[in-house]
Each structure stands twice: as structure tokens, then as C-alpha cells.
XYZ file of C-alpha atoms in Angstrom:
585
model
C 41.630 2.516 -2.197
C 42.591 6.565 -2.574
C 45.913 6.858 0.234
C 47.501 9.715 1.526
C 51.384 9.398 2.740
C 52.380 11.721 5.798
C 56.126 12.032 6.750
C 59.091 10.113 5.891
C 60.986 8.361 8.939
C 60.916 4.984 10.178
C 61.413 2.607 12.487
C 60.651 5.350 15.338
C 58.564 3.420 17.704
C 58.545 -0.258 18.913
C 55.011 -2.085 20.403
C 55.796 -4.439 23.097
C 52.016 -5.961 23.826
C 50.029 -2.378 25.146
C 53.402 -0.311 25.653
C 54.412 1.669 23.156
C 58.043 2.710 23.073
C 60.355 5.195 21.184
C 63.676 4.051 19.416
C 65.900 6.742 20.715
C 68.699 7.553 22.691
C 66.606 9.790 24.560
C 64.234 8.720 27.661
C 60.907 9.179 27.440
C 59.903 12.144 29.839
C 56.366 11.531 29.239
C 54.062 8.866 29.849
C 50.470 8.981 28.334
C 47.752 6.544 28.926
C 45.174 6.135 26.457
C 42.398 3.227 27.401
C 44.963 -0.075 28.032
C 48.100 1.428 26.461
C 50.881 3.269 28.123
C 52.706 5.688 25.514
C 56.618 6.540 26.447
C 56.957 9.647 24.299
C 58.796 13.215 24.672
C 57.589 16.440 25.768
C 58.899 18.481 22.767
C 57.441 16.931 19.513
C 53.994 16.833 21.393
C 53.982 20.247 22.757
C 54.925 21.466 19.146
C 52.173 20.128 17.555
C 49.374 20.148 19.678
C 48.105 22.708 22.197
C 46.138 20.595 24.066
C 49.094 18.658 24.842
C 51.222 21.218 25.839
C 48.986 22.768 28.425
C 48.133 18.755 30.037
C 51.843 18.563 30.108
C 52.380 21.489 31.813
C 49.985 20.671 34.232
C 51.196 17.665 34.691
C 54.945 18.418 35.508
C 56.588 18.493 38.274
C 59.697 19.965 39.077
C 61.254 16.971 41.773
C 59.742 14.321 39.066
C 61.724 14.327 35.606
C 58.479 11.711 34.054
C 55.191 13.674 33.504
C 51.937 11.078 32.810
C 48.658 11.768 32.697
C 45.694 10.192 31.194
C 43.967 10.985 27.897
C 40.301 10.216 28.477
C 37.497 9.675 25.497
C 39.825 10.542 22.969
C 38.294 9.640 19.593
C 39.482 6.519 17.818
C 41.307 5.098 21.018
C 44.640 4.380 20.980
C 44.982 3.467 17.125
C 44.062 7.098 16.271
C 46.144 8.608 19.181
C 48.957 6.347 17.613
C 48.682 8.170 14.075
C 48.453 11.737 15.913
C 52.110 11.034 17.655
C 53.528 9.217 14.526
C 52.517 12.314 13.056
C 54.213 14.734 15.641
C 57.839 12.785 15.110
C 57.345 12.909 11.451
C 57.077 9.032 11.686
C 55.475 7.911 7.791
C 51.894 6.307 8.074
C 49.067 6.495 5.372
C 45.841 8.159 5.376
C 42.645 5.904 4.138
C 39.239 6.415 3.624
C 38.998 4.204 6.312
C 40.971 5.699 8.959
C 41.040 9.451 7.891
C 37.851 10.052 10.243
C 38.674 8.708 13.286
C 42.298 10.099 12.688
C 40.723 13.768 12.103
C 38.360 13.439 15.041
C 41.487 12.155 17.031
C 43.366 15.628 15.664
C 40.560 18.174 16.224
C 40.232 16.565 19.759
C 44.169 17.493 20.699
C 43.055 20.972 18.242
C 45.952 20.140 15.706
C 45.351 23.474 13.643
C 46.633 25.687 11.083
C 46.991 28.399 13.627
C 49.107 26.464 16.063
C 51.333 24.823 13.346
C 51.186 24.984 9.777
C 50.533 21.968 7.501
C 49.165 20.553 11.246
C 47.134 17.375 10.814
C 43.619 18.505 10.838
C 44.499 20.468 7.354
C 46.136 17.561 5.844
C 43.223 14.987 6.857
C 41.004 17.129 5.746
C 42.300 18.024 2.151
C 42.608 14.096 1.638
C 38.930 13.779 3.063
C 38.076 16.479 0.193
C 40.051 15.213 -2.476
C 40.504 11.668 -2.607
C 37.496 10.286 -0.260
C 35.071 12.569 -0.879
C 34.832 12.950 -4.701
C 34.523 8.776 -5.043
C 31.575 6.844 -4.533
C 32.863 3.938 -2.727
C 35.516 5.764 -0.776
C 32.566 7.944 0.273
C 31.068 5.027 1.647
C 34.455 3.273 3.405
C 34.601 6.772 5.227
C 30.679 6.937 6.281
C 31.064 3.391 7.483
C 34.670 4.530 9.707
C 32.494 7.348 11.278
C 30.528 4.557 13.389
C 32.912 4.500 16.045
C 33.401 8.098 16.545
C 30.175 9.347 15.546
C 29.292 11.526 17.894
C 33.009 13.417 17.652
C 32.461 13.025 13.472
C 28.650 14.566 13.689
C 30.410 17.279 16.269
C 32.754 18.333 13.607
C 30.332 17.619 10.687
C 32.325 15.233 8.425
C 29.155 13.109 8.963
C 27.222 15.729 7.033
C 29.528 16.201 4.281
C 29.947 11.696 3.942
C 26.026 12.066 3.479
C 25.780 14.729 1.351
C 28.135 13.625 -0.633
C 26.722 10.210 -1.665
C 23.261 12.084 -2.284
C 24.762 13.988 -4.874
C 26.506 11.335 -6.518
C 23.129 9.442 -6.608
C 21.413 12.313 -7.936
C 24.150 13.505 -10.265
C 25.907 10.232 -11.094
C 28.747 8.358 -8.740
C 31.684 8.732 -11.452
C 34.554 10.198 -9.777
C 35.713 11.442 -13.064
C 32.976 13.687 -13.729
C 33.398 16.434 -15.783
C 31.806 19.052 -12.467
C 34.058 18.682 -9.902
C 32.905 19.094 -6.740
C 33.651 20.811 -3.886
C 35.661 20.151 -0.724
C 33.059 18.128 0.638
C 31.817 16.415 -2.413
C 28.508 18.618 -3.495
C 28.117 19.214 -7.115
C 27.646 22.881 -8.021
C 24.130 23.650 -9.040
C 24.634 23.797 -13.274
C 25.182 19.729 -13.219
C 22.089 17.963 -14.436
C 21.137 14.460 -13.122
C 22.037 11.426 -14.968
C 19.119 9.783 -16.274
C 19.191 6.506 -16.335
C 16.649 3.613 -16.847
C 15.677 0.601 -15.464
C 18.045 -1.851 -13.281
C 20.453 1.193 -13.840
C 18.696 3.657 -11.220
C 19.342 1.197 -8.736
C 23.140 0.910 -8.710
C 24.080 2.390 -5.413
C 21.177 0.222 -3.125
C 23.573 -2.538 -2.319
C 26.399 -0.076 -0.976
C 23.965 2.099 1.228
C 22.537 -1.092 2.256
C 24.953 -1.438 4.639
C 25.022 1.842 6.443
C 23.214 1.798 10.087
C 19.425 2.550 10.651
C 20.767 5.880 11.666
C 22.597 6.971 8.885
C 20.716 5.340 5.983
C 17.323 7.475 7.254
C 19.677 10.929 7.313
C 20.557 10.223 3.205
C 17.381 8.644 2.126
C 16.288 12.100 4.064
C 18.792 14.131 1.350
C 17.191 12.372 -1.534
C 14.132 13.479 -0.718
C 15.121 17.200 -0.344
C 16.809 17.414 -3.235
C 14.075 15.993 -5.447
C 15.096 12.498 -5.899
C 12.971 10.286 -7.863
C 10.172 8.674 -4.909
C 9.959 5.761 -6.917
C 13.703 4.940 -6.843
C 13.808 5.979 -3.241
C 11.587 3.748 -2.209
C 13.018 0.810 -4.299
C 15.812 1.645 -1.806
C 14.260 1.618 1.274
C 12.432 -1.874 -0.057
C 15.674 -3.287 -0.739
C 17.516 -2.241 2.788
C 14.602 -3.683 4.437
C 15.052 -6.979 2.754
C 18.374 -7.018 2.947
C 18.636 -6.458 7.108
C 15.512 -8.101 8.539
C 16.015 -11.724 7.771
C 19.210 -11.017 9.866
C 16.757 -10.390 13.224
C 15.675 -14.037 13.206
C 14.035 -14.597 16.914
C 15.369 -16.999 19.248
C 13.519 -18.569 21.869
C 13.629 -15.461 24.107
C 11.702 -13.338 21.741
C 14.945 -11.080 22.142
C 14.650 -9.548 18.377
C 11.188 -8.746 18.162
C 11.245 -5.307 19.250
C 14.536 -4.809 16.769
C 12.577 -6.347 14.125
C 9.684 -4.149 14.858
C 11.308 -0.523 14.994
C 12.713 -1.486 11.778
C 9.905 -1.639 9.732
C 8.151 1.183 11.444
C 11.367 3.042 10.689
C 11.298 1.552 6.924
C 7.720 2.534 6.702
C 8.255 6.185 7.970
C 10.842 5.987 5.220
C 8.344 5.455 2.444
C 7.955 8.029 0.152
C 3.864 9.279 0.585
C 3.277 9.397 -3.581
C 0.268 7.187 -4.592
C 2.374 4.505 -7.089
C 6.013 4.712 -5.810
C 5.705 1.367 -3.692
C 3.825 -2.011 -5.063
C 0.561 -2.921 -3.699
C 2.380 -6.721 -2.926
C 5.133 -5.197 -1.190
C 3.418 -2.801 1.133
C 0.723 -6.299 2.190
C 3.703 -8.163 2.449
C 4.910 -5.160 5.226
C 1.381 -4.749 6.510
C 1.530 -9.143 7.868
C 4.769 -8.397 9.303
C 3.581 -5.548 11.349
C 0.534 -7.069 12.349
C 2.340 -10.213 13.403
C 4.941 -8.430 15.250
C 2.199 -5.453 16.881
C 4.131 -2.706 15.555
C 2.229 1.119 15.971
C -0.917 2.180 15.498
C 0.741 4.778 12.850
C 2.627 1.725 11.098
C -0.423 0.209 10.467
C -2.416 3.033 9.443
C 0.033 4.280 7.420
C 0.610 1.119 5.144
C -3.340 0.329 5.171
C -3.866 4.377 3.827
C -0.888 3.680 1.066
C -2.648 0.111 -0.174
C -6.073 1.690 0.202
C -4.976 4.445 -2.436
C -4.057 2.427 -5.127
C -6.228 -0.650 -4.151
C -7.371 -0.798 -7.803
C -4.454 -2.244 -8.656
C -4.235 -4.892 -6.729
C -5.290 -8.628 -7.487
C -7.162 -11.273 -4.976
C -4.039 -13.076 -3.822
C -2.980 -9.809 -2.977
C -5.255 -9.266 -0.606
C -5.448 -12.836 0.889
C -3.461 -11.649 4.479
C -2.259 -14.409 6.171
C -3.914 -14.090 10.075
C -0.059 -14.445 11.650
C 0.036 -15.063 15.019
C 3.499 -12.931 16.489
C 5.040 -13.625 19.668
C 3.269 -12.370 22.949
C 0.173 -12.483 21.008
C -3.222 -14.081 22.698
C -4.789 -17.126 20.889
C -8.194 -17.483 22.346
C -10.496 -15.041 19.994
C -12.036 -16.176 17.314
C -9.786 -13.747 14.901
C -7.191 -15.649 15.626
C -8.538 -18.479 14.290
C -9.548 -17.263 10.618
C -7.158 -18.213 8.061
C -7.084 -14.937 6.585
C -7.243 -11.215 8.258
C -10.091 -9.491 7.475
C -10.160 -6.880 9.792
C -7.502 -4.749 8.083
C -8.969 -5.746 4.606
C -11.792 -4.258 5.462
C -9.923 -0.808 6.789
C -8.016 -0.998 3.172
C -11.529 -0.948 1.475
C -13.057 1.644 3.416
C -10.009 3.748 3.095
C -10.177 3.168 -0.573
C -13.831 3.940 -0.989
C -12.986 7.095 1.300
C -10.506 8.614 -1.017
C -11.478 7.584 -4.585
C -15.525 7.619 -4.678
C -16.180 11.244 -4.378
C -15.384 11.427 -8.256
C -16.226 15.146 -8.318
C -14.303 15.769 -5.872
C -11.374 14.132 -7.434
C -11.888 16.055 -11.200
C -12.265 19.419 -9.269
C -8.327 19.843 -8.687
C -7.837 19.020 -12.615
C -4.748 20.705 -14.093
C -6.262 22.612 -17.389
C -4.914 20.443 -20.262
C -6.888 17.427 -18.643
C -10.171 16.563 -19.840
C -12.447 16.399 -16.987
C -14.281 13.970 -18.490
C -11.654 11.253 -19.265
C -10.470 11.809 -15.422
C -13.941 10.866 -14.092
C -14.069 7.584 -16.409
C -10.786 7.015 -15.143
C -11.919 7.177 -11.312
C -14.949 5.607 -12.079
C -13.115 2.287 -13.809
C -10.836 2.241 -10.612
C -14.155 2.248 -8.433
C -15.712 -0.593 -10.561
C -12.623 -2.734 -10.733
C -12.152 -2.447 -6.744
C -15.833 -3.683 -6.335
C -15.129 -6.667 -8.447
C -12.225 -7.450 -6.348
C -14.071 -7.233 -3.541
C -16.800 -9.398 -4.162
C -14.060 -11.691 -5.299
C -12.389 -11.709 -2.081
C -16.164 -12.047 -0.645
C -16.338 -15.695 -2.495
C -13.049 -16.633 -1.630
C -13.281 -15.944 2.170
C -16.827 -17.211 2.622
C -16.201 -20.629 3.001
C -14.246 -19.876 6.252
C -15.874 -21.183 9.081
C -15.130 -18.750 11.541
C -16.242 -15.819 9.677
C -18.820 -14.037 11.620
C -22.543 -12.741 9.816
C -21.800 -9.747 10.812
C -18.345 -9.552 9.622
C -19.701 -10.748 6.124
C -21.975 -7.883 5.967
C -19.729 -5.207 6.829
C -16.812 -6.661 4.141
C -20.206 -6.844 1.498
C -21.690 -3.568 2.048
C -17.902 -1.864 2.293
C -18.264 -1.098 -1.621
C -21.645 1.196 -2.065
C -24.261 -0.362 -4.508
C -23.820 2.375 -6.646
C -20.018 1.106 -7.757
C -21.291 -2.060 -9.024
C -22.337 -2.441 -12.427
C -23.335 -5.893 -12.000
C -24.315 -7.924 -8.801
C -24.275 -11.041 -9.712
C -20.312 -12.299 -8.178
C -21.864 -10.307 -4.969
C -25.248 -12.690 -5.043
C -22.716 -15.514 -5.791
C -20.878 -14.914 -2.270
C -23.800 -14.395 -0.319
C -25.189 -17.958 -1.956
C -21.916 -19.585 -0.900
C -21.638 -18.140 2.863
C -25.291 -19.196 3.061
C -24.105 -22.816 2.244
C -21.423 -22.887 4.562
C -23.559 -20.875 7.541
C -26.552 -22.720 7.289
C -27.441 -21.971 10.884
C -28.275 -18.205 10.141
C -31.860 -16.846 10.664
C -34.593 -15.645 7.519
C -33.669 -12.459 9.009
C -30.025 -12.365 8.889
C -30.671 -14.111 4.991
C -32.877 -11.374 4.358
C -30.155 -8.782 5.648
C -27.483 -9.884 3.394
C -29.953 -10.729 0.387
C -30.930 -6.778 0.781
C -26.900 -5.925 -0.033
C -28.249 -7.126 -3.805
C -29.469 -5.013 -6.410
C -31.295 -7.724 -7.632
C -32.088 -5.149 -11.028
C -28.312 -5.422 -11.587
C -28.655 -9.327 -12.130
C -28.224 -11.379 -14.885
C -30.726 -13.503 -16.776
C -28.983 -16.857 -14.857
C -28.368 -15.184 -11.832
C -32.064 -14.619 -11.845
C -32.985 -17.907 -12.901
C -30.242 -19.515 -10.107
C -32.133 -17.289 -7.071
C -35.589 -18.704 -8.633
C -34.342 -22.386 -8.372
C -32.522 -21.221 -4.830
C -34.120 -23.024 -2.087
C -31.629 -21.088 0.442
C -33.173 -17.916 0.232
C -35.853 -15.866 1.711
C -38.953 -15.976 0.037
C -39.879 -12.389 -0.222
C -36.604 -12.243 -1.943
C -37.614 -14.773 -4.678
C -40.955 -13.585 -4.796
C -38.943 -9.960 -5.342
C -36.852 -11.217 -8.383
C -39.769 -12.951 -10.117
C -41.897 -9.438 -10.230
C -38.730 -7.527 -11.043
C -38.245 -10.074 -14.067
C -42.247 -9.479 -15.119
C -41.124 -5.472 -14.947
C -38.325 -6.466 -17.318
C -40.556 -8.117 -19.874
C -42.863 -5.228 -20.023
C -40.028 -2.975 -20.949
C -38.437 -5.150 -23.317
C -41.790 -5.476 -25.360
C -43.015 -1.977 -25.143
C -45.895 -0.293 -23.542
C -48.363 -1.220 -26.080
C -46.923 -4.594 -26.776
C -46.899 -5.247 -23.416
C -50.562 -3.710 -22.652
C -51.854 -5.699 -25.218
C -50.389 -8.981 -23.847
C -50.823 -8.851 -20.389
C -53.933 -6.868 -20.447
C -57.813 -8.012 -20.776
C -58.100 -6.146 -23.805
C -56.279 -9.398 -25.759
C -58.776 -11.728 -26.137
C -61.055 -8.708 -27.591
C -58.348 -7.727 -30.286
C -58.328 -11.500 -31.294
C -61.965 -11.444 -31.817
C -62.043 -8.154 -34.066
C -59.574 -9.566 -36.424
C -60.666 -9.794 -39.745
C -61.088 -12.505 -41.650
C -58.397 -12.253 -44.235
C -56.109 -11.348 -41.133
C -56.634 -14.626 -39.190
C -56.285 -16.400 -42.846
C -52.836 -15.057 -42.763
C -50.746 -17.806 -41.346
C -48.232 -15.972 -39.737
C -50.671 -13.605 -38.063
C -52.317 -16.230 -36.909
C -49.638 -17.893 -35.494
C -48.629 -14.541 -33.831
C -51.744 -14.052 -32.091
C -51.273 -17.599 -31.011
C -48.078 -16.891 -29.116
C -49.426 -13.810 -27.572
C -52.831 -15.833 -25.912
C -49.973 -18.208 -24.513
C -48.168 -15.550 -22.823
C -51.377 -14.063 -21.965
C -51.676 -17.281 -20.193
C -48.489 -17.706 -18.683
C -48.658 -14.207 -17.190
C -51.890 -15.416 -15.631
C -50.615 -18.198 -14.277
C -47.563 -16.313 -12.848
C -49.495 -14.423 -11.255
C -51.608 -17.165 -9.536
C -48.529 -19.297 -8.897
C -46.996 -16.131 -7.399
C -50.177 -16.154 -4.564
C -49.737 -19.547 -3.800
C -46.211 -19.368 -2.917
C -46.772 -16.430 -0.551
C -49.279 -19.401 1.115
C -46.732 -22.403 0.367
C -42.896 -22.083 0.891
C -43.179 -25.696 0.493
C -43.911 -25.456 -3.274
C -41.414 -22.854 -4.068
C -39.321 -25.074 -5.901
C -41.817 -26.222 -8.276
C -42.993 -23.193 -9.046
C -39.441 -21.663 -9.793
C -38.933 -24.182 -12.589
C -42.838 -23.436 -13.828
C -41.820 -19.551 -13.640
C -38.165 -20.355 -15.956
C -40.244 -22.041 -18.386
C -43.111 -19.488 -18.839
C -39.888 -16.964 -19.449
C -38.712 -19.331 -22.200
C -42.280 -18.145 -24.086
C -41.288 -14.537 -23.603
C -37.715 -15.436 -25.506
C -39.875 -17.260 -28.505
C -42.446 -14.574 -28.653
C -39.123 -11.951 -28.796
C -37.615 -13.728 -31.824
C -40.891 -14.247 -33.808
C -41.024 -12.283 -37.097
C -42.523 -8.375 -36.977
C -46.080 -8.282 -37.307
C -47.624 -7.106 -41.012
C -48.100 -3.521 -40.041
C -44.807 -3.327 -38.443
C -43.407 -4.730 -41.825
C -45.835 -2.243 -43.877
C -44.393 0.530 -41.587
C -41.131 -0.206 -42.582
């Protein structure tokens, strides 16, 4: 620890428990009182040294009464700094620390021990050592930040609160070595022509244990530096991360309750604190953030805040990330239904919405494009973050679907959150709905018919058709639906004229006008063969389709009939290319 020595005598004064008493042969002809402790002292050294003393001792003196006292009220620093100011006046030797050359500067500007009044007076020397030896270290930076607690107000008053702060926010932008080749100024900023350090990894981080311990106060005023001066966001907020982990397992609750609302201005301080950059902060930490301050009913702004920041970068979070504990805090009611879901979906739902808000509008997005960006790799980009967040959604749509107490309607705003258009596929979305329909079997045909119309059933696979024509939990019409858009898809996937020709009433005609050394031909033969069966089977789809719309009760049967019939389509697509089509070729 840097120390400063001031004067050279001894063994001037004596403490006898709160009186404090001067070895000479003198009497004291002054008696001041500073909080519990009575100072016997003379008039001269004081009035020397201090102007403020001389003109309360004047005051204070009578002419019939050789003993002057008088009381020295809110002096900075109490009696232990008042103690260093008259050690000072007798030229009594005492060192100066980063830990008491605040309060013992505060304690001299208060009795306006200047330059003017006295040379080398205190204030000077305290505050060359300040400069010097405190300021232009890292940790003795810190020792005198920490010592300005108790005087703060007197410290802010004469700014060595300013210059602690500033200090310590150039050492963390341009390195903490107090050896540095720039040497800084009298209160510790580094001129302009020093670069910043750059350092990587677990090295960016050194100084987040030592401002860790700063107040609330105090560590907002230098993560507010860092900012100014361009600090890196992403190391600020590893900071701010760090100091909140650090200080609010210390605000456990009693039985009282009596930390909550400590816990609670903390981490809508902390997330005030957050740098606003899309990236800086992980997805996990600001969830982990968003529980507390749900549990503990911290602000409107707190919440909106940390739901906006997770919304933004939603694509890259994972499904455990988004599984939110429903925390009950204290003074919270119990009776709603929310409260008994095992997961909160109410602010899941603002984090998707928020997402879809700021990232769909793809145009809008490539518009602000800086000029060596290719507008077209920035819209694939958006577009893969829109696709990945709908897969995550309907993710979190199977997970939570199971839950009991999660209403239809809830359901159907968390499914239709993500607009149809962002899914490339709908078959995990179809999946979900199946499951909550399991679990909910007490919903109306309407309400299944609500949620079935969330499903693009074009965007479904081959089984995902095949599992809503075998499922006996849905609507009707919406089976009925799937099995015409599947008869759609086989006409595309054979052609117009293949398809014409099969499911038309022109087949049986183009059989009968083949030649004779065609139908010879066994593999013509056997190709006309295959198309009169799925000439067939698209009859009979047809008439099994009409029945169903008559019989629910056969739906089942029918479904299977309807899977085989489509197992004709796949042999008739891997049969050999007719003749012609060979001739063409």
C-alpha cells in the first residue's frame, strides 16, 4: 500500500478513552468537541493553519474565561480525520493511505487548509499523494473509492469521487499497470495518444472482482464511464453479470420479506445497466434475470426490457432455454390458474411476438445494408433466424402441451405466434396440436377444427399425412382435407398427361386402341396393368371419400384403405419408362 509521511515529532498527544490530550508544559486553552471526543489543544498551531479555526476561536473567546470550546459539527471523517488535521498543525508524524487520504482531505478542505492561507497546508499535500501514489494504481484507486463511502457527499462536493471513477475507467480501458509507459495526469486520466490494451478472453475480465465490491451507487457512475468512452458492451456487460451474481445471493429473505424490495431494485438497476447491443448478454442469462423479476414483481420496464433483449436474439436460444419456471415471489396471489402451470407462458409468448416483430419484416431489415454487404446473403441470414425460431417454437409447443392447465386458447395464441409463412415444414406444429388434443380431450370439433386450421397441411410430410389419415382425434373435414390435398399431389408428381390419362375416362379407351404387337410387349402390358389399378383405386377413393362425409364411424377403415391405394401410386412411380419415353430418349 502507496504511504505518504507528514511531519516528524512524536509522542505529542496522549488518548485517555474519548479525551484527547497534549504532552506539554503548556495548558490547553482550547477545548474542541468533535462527535464523543473532547480535544485539549492550543489556540496558536490551529489558528496558523486553518482559517476556519481561527475565526470559531475568535468567536469563541472570551476575555474573563482563559479556555475557549466550541463544537465542530458534521466535520467529515469524525474525529479520526479531525485527529490527522491537528497532528498535522503541531507537526506531529502520521501517514497518508489510500485509505485515509479522502476522508483526511475532505476533513482539510472542510477547516479550508489551503495554499493561500499557509503554504505546503494539508489540502496540497493530500492531494499530490491522491495524484501520485493513489491515483496512478489500480488497486489503490479502488482502496480510495471504497474510503469515500463515509464522506461521500463532502468527497462528491470536492470531486475526488469523480477523479477515483475516472480513474479506474481509464485503467480498464487503457490497461491497470501503474508502470505504464503514459503517465497520467493528476487525477489518473490517460492523455488521449494511449491506445487500449487488447486483450482476449478470461483476460478482459480482470478488474470485475475489484469493482465488484463498490456500492450500487458508485459501480452504475463507472460502468456509466465505460460506456462513454467506448468500452467494449460485451465486456461491460460481463461486468454487470458478474456484480449481480456476486451481491444478490447476499439479499437472502427472511421471514419478514424484509429484502425483497433490495433484491428487486437491484436487478432493475442491473438491468438498466445492460448494455442495449443485440449479442452482448446470453440468451440464458437474461431468462435466468427475466424468473427473478417476475418472481419478485419488479417494473413494468424491467420486464419489458429483458423480454425486448431475449426477443432480439431469440434465434439463438435452445428449448430449455425457454422452459421459465412459473415462480411464485412473496406477496404474490395463488388462486389463478397461471399460477398453477409449471412453466410461464405468458412472457414466452411476449418474447415470440417481440421476436417476430423485429426480425420478420426481412426487407425491412436488408434496407439499412452497409454497401460491402450482399443484400442477398443478409436476407438468407434473417430468413434462417426466422425458420430456426419457428422450430423452436413448435418445440416448446410439444413440450408444454401436456400441461394440464394450459388453456385452448392459450395454445392457439403460443401456435399461431410464428406466421405460417416462417415454417418450412408443419409437421412438429401438427405433432403438438395431436398431443394437446390427447391430453384436452374435452375440447369441441370446433375448437379441433380451430387449431387444426393453424396447419398448412401442404407443408406436411408423407407420414405426417398418413398419421392425420389414421388420426381418429381429428375433425373430419380436416382428414377429408389432407386426403384430396394428397390426390392434388399425385397429379403433379405424374404430370398432366400422365395424370389425365390415369384418372380420366379416356383410360380404358387408350387400352383398347393398343395394338397388337404393343399389348404382346410384356412390359407394356404390364404397364397398362398398373395404370387400370390406379384407375381403380382413384375410383374407389373417390367413393370411399363420399361415404365418410355420411359415416365418421368408418373413418378409420377407410384411412388404412386410402394408405394402401397410395402404396400403388409409389409402385406405379418406380416402374420402368414406357417404350416411347425410352425411344425419346
Amino acid at each position: 500500500m502507496a504511504t505518504m509521511v507528514i511531519g516528524s515529532k512524536t509522542g505529542i498527544f496522549q488518548l485517555n478513552k474519548t479525551l484527547w490530550k497534549c504532552r506539554t508544559e503548556l495548558g490547553s486553552d482550547v477545548v474542541i468537541d468533535v462527535e464523543d471526543f473532547s480535544f485539549f489543544l492550543h489556540k496558536f498551531p490551529l489558528m496558523n493553519a486553518s482559517p476556519v479555526l481561527r475565526k470559531l476561536i475568535g468567536k469563541n473567546s472570551h476575555e474573563q474565561h482563559n479556555l475557549c470550546n466550541f463544537t465542530l459539527h458534521d466535520i467529515p471523517g469524525g474525529p479520526h480525520s479531525f485527529e490527522h488535521a491537528v497532528k498535522f498543525c503541531y507537526g506531529e508524524k502520521f501517514e497518508l493511505t489510500s485509505s485515509n487520504v479522502v476522508p483526511i482531505l475532505c476533513a482539510a478542505y472542510y477547516l479550508d487548509m489551503n495554499e493561500d492561507y499557509m503554504a505546503g497546508n494539508l489540502i496540497s499535500q493530500a492531494e499530490n499523494f491522491l495524484s501520485n501514489k493513489v491515483l496512478s494504481n489500480w488497486k489503490e484507486s479502488i482502496t480510495a473509492l471504497l474510503s469515500c463511502e463515509p464522506v461521500f457527499n463532502f468527497a462528491e462536493k470536492i470531486d475526488v469521487v469523480s477523479k477515483c471513477l475516472d480513474s479506474l475507467a481509464c485503467k480498464v480501458t487503457y490497461g491497470k499497470l501503474s508502470n505504464s509507459p503514459t503517465k497520467p495526469s493528476w487525477n489518473g486520466i490517460v492523455h488521449a495518444d494511449a491506445a487500449p490494451l487488447k486483450l482476449e478472453g478470461s483476460d478482459l475480465n480482470w478488474w470485475h472482482d475489484d469493482v465488484s465490491s463498490l456500492s450500487l451507487p458508485l459501480f452504475k457512475r463507472l460502468i456509466g464511464l465505460l460506456g462513454a468512452k467506448g468500452h467494449d458492451p460485451e465486456n461491460i456487460s460481463s461486468a454487470v453479470i458478474y456484480y449481480w451474481n456476486k451481491v444478490h445471493p447476499g439479499l437472502v429473505l427472511d421471514s419478514t420479506g424484509v429484502y425483497v424490495d433490495d433484491l428487486r431494485i437491484l436487478l432493475e438497476e442491473m438491468v438498466a445497466l445492460l448494455p442495449v447491443q443485440k449479442g452482448v448478454t446470453q440468451t440464458k442469462t437474461l431468462l435466468s434475470m427475466l424468473s427473478t423479476s417476475l418472481m419478485y414483481n419488479a417494473s413494468t420496464a424491467c420486464i419489458e426490457s429483458l423480454e425486448k433483449r431475449i426477443g432480439a436474439q431469440l434465434d439463438e436460444s435452445t428449448l430449455e432455454d425457454l422452459l421459465v419456471p412459473n415462480l411464485q415471489g412473496p406477496n404474490q396471489p395463488s388462486s389463478s390458474k397461471k399460477n398453477e402451470s409449471k412453466y410461464d407462458m405468458d412472457c414466452i409468448q411476449r418474447i415470440i411476438e417481440q421476436f417476430v416483430e423485429e426480425n420478420l419484416n426481412v426487407t425491412k431489415t436488408t434496407s439499412n445494408l452497409q454497401d460491402d454487404e450482399n443484400p442477398m446473403e443478409a436476407q438468407a441470414q434473417e430468413l434462417g433466424k426466422v425458420a430456426a425460431v419457428a422450430k423452436l417454437v413448435d418445440e416448446y409447443l410439444m413440450k408444454i402441451s401436456t400441461e394440464a392447465h394450459l388453456e385452448f386458447r392459450q395454445f392457439q395464441s403460443l401456435a399461431s405466434a410464428i406466421p405460417a409463412s416462417a415454417r418450412s415444414s408443419n409437421d412438429d406444429l401438427y405433432y403438438a396440436i395431436d398431443i394437446y388434443l390427447q391430453y384436452h380431450a374435452a375440447l369441441s370439433e370446433q375448437q379441433k377444427e380451430q387449431l387444426c386450421q393453424l396447419v398448412d397441411m401442404r407443408k406436411l410430410s408423407r407420414d405426417a399425412c398418413r398419421h392425420v389419415a389414421l388420426n381418429e382425434k381429428l375433425p373430419l373435414r380436416v382428414v377429408v382435407k389432407v386426403l384430396f390435398i394428397e390426390l392434388i399431389h399425385l397429379k403433379s408428381s405424374l404430370g398432366e398427361q400422365e395424370a389425365e390419362a390415369l384418372i380420366g375416362t379416356e383410360l380404358r379407351g387408350e387400352i383398347e386402341t393398343e395394338t397388337e404387337t404393343e399389348i404382346d410387349n410384356g412390359r407394356r402390358r404390364e404397364m397398362l396393368w398398373q395404370r387400370l389399378k390406379l384407375h381403380r383405386n382413384y375410383e374407389t377413393l373417390k367413393k370411399l371419400i363420399k361415404k365418410l362425409e355420411k359415416a365418421k364411424e368408418a373413418r378409420k377403415n377407410w384411412s388404412i384403405s386410402f394408405c394402401k391405394n397410395m402404396e400403388s401410386v409409389r409402385i406405379f412411380k418406380m416402374l420402368p419408362a414406357s417404350r416411347g419415353q425410352q425411344d425419346a430418349a
